[in-house]
């Protein structure tokens, strides 16, 4: 029996299973997550181009800088959340 804990990441507190070699975006989309949070301007983050050009799929991994979910391979235990992009009121340095 495979170790299922080794194939789980987290979107907020929600466990998301993934397959080896799968990107964060593919795992989230398969899990039904289509809104990745605040995007640029009035747009919401989402999986769009799949090649990293549009950067519409930026997510934060463990509260660190944003990564492109469509290019970043899923890893066990990742803690994902919407990326706080510059200009967002909750982004680091906002209102300073």
CSV table of C-alpha atoms in Angstrom, one decimal:
chain,number,residue,atom,x,y,z
A,1,UNK,CA,0.0,0.0,0.0
A,2,UNK,CA,1.5,3.4,-1.0
A,3,UNK,CA,2.3,6.0,1.7
A,4,UNK,CA,-0.5,8.5,1.0
A,5,UNK,CA,1.0,11.1,3.3
A,6,UNK,CA,4.0,11.4,1.0
A,7,UNK,CA,1.6,12.6,-1.8
A,8,UNK,CA,-0.2,15.4,0.0
A,9,UNK,CA,0.2,19.2,0.0
A,10,UNK,CA,-2.1,21.7,1.7
A,11,UNK,CA,-4.2,24.6,0.2
A,12,UNK,CA,-4.8,26.5,3.4
A,13,UNK,CA,-5.8,23.6,5.7
A,14,UNK,CA,-7.3,21.5,2.9
A,15,UNK,CA,-5.3,18.4,2.0
A,16,UNK,CA,-4.6,18.0,-1.7
A,17,UNK,CA,-3.3,14.7,-3.1
A,18,UNK,CA,-1.0,14.8,-6.1
A,19,UNK,CA,0.9,12.4,-8.3
A,20,UNK,CA,4.7,12.3,-8.7
A,21,UNK,CA,5.8,14.8,-11.3
A,22,UNK,CA,2.6,16.8,-11.1
A,23,UNK,CA,2.7,20.6,-10.8
A,24,UNK,CA,1.0,22.6,-8.0
A,25,UNK,CA,-1.5,24.0,-10.5
A,26,UNK,CA,-2.4,20.6,-11.9
A,27,UNK,CA,-3.0,19.2,-8.4
A,28,UNK,CA,-5.1,22.2,-7.3
A,29,UNK,CA,-7.1,22.2,-10.5
A,30,UNK,CA,-7.8,18.4,-10.2
A,31,UNK,CA,-8.8,19.0,-6.6
A,32,UNK,CA,-11.4,21.7,-7.8
A,33,UNK,CA,-9.4,24.8,-6.7
A,34,UNK,CA,-9.8,27.3,-9.6
A,35,UNK,CA,-9.5,30.6,-7.7
A,36,UNK,CA,-6.0,31.1,-6.4
A,37,UNK,CA,-6.8,34.4,-4.6
A,38,UNK,CA,-6.1,38.0,-5.4
A,39,UNK,CA,-4.3,38.5,-8.7
A,40,UNK,CA,-3.1,41.6,-10.4
A,41,UNK,CA,-5.6,44.5,-10.3
A,42,UNK,CA,-9.2,43.3,-10.4
A,43,UNK,CA,-8.2,39.8,-11.6
A,44,UNK,CA,-8.2,36.7,-9.5
A,45,UNK,CA,-5.3,34.3,-9.7
A,46,UNK,CA,-6.0,31.2,-11.8
A,47,UNK,CA,-4.3,28.5,-13.9
A,48,UNK,CA,-4.2,30.1,-17.4
A,49,UNK,CA,-1.3,29.7,-19.8
A,50,UNK,CA,0.5,26.8,-18.2
A,51,UNK,CA,3.9,27.9,-19.2
A,52,UNK,CA,4.7,30.7,-16.7
A,53,UNK,CA,4.3,33.6,-19.1
A,54,UNK,CA,1.1,35.2,-17.7
A,55,UNK,CA,2.0,34.7,-14.0
A,56,UNK,CA,-1.7,34.4,-13.2
A,57,UNK,CA,-1.1,31.3,-11.1
A,58,UNK,CA,1.2,32.7,-8.4
A,59,UNK,CA,0.9,31.1,-5.0
A,60,UNK,CA,2.8,31.4,-1.8
A,61,UNK,CA,4.6,28.3,-0.4
A,62,UNK,CA,4.9,28.4,3.4
A,63,UNK,CA,4.4,32.1,3.4
A,64,UNK,CA,7.5,32.7,1.3
A,65,UNK,CA,7.7,34.6,-2.0
A,66,UNK,CA,5.3,33.7,-4.8
A,67,UNK,CA,6.0,30.9,-7.2
A,68,UNK,CA,4.4,30.0,-10.5
A,69,UNK,CA,2.1,27.1,-9.7
A,70,UNK,CA,2.1,25.9,-13.3
A,71,UNK,CA,5.9,25.4,-13.3
A,72,UNK,CA,6.5,24.3,-9.7
A,73,UNK,CA,6.4,20.6,-9.0
A,74,UNK,CA,4.2,19.6,-6.0
A,75,UNK,CA,6.1,18.4,-3.0
A,76,UNK,CA,4.8,16.5,0.1
A,77,UNK,CA,3.9,18.8,3.0
A,78,UNK,CA,3.9,22.1,1.0
A,79,UNK,CA,1.7,24.7,2.6
A,80,UNK,CA,0.1,26.8,-0.1
A,81,UNK,CA,-1.8,30.0,0.1
A,82,UNK,CA,-2.8,32.9,-2.2
A,83,UNK,CA,0.2,35.0,-3.0
A,84,UNK,CA,0.1,38.6,-1.7
A,85,UNK,CA,1.3,40.5,-4.7
A,86,UNK,CA,2.6,44.1,-4.6
A,87,UNK,CA,-0.3,46.5,-4.4
A,88,UNK,CA,-2.5,44.1,-2.3
A,89,UNK,CA,-3.5,45.8,1.0
A,90,UNK,CA,-2.1,42.8,3.0
A,91,UNK,CA,1.1,42.5,1.1
A,92,UNK,CA,4.4,43.0,3.0
A,93,UNK,CA,5.2,46.7,3.0
A,94,UNK,CA,1.7,47.8,2.1
A,95,UNK,CA,0.7,51.1,3.8
A,96,UNK,CA,4.3,51.7,5.0
